[in-house]
Short mmCIF file of C-alpha atoms in Angstrom, two decimals:
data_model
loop_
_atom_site.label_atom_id
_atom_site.label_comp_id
_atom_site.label_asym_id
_atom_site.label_seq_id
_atom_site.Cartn_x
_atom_site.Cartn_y
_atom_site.Cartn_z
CA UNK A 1 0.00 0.00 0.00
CA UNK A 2 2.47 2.70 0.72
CA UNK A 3 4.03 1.88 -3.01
CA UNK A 4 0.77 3.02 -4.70
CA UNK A 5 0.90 5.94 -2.58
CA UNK A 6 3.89 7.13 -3.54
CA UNK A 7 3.85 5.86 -7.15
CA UNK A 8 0.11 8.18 -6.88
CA UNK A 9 0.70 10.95 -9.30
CA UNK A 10 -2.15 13.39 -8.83
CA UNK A 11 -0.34 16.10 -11.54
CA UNK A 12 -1.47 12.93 -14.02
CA UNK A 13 -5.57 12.57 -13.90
CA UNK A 14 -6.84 10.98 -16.74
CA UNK A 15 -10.42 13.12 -16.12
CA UNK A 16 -11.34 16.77 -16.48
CA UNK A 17 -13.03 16.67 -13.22
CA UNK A 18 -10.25 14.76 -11.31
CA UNK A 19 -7.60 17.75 -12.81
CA UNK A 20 -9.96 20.59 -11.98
CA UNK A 21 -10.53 18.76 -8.32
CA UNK A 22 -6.94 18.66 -7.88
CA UNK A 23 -5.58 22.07 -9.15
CA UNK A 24 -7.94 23.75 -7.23
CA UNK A 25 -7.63 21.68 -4.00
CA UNK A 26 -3.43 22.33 -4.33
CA UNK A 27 -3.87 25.83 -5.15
CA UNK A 28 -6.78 26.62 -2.36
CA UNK A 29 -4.44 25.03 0.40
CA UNK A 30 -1.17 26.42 -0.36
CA UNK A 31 -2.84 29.41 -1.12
CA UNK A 32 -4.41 29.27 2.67
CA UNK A 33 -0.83 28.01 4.31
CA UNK A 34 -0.09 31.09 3.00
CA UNK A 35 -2.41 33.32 4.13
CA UNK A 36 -2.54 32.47 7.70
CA UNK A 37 1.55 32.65 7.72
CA UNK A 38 1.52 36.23 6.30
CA UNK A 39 -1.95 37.24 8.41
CA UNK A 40 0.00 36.03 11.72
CA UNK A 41 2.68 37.82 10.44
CA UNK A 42 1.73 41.27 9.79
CA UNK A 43 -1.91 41.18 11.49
CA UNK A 44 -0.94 38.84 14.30
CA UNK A 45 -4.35 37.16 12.92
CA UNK A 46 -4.56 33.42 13.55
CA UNK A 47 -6.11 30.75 11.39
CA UNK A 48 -9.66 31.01 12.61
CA UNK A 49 -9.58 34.85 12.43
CA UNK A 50 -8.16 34.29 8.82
CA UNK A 51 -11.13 32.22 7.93
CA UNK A 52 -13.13 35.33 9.70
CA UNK A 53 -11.35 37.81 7.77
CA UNK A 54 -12.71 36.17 4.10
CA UNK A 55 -16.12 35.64 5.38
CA UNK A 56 -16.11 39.20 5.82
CA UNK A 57 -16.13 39.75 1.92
CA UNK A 58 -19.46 38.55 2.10
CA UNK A 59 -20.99 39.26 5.37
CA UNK A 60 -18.86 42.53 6.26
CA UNK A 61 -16.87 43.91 9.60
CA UNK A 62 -19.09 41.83 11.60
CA UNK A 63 -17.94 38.46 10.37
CA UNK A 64 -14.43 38.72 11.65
CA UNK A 65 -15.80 38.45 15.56
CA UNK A 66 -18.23 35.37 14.06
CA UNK A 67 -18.49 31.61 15.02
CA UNK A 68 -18.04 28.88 13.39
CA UNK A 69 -20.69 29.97 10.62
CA UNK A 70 -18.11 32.34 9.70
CA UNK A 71 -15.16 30.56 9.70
CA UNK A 72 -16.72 27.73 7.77
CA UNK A 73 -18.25 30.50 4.94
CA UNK A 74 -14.60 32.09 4.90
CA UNK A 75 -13.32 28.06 4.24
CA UNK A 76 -16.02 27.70 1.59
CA UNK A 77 -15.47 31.21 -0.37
CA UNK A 78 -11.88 30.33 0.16
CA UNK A 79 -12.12 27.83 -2.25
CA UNK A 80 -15.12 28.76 -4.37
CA UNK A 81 -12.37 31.18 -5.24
CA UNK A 82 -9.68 28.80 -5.77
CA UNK A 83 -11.79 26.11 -7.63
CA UNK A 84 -13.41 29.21 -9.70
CA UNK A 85 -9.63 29.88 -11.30
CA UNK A 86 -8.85 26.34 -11.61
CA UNK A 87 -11.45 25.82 -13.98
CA UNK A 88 -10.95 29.04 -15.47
CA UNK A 89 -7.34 28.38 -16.47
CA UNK A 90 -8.22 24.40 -17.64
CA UNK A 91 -11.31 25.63 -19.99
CA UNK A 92 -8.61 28.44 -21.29
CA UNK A 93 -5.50 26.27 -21.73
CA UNK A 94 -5.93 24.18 -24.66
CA UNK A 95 -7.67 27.64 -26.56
CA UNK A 96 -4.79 29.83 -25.48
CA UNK A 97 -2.02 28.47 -27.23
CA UNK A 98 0.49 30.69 -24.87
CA UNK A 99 -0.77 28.86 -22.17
CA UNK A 100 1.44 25.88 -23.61
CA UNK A 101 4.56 27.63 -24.65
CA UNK A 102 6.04 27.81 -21.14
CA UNK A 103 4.10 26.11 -18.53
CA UNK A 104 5.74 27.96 -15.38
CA UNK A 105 6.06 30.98 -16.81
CA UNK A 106 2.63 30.97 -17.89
CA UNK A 107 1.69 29.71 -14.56
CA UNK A 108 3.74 32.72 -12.40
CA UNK A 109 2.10 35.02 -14.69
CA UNK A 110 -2.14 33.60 -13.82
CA UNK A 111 -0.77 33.99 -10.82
CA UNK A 112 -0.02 37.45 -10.82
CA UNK A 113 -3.10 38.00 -12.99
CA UNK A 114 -5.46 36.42 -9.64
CA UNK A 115 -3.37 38.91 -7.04
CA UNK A 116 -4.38 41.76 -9.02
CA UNK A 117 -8.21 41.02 -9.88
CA UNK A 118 -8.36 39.98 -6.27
CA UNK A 119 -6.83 43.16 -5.15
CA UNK A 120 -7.70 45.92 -7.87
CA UNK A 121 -11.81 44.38 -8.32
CA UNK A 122 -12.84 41.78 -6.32
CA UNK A 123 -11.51 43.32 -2.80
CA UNK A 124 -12.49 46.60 -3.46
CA UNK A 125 -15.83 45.78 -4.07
CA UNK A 126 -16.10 43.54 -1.41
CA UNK A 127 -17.25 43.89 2.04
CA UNK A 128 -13.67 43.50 3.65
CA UNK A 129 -12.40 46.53 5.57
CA UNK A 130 -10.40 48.57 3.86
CA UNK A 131 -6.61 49.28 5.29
CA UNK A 132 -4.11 51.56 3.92
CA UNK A 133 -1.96 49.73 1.10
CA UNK A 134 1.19 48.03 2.13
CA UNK A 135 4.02 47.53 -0.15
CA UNK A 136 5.74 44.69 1.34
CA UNK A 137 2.28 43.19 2.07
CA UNK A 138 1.90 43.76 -1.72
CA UNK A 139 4.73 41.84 -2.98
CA UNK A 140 4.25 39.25 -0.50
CA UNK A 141 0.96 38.22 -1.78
CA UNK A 142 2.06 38.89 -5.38
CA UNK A 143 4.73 36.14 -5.49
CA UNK A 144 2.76 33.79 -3.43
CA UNK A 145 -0.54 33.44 -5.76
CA UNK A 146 2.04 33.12 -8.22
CA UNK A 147 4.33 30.23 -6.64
CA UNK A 148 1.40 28.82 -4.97
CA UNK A 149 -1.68 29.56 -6.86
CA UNK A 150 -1.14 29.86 -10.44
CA UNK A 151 1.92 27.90 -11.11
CA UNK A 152 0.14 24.85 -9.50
CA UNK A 153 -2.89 25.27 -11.53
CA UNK A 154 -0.87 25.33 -14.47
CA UNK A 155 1.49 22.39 -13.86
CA UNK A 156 -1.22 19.75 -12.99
CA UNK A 157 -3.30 21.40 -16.28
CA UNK A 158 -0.49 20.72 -18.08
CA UNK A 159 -0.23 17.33 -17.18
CA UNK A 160 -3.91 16.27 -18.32
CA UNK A 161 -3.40 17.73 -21.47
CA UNK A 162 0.14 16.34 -22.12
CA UNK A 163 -1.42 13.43 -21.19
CA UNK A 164 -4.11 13.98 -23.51
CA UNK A 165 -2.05 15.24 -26.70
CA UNK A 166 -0.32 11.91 -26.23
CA UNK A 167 -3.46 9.16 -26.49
CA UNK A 168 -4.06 11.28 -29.53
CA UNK A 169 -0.53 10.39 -31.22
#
């Protein structure tokens, strides 16, 4: 048993579901290791407050002292979010043909593209409040939705396709 799971290649799904599943599941958790490392950091928030915090897109100020409603809802928009621009990036890949030309590259740069609709429109609009914009905060969350959000997405997208442009040889 503990030969199949480490021979278990998730990057390699043979399903669109199973890819989508995956990407999203990698990105959404490395993107919330993340998140609660830099909130500690720089908010002294902890994981629950975290959880809290994204909630409060949704439900405003008052979700951030919630329960367990909240913290759940933040977990679930957390990643509606991250399974939202999974999908995104598999339906685009094999129409984009950029998409294929460098896989990490392309990857670093979805990334970068989720920081700055998450920052520049969806945050803004959102019911989160607002705090005075932090450089270093800034770059911190730049590199990591693009080390931990997009280039994951891309890599195990990648992998169904390769996969697939190969049964069709």
């Amino acid at each position: 048993m503990a030969n199949s799971i480490l021979s278990f290649d998730f990057t390699k799904s043979n399903s669109p579901t199973k890819t989508i599943l995956w990407s999203g599941l990698v990105a959404g958790v490395l993107d919330a290791i993340a998140g609660v490392i830099v909130y500690f950091i720089f908010f002294g928030f902890n994981p629950i407050q975290v959880l809290q915090f994204i909630g409060a897109g949704i439900h405003g100020p008052e979700a951030i002292g919630g329960g367990f409603l909240m913290i759940l809802a933040g977990a679930f928009y957390h990643f509606v979010i991250a399974y939202v621009v999974a999908i995104i990036y598999f339906f685009l890949f094999p129409k984009i043909k950029v998409l294929r030309t460098n896989i990490v590259f392309m990857g670093l740069i979805y990334g970068l593209g989720i920081w700055l609709i998450m920052n520049l429109i969806a945050l803004p609009q959102s019911n989160i409040p607002k705090a005075p914009f932090d450089i270093n905060l800034a770059i911190i969350g730049i590199v990591w939705h693009m080390i931990l959000v997009g280039l994951p997405i891309a890599i195990i997208t990648s992998k169904y396709y390769s996969k697939e442009d190969e049964a069709v040889k």
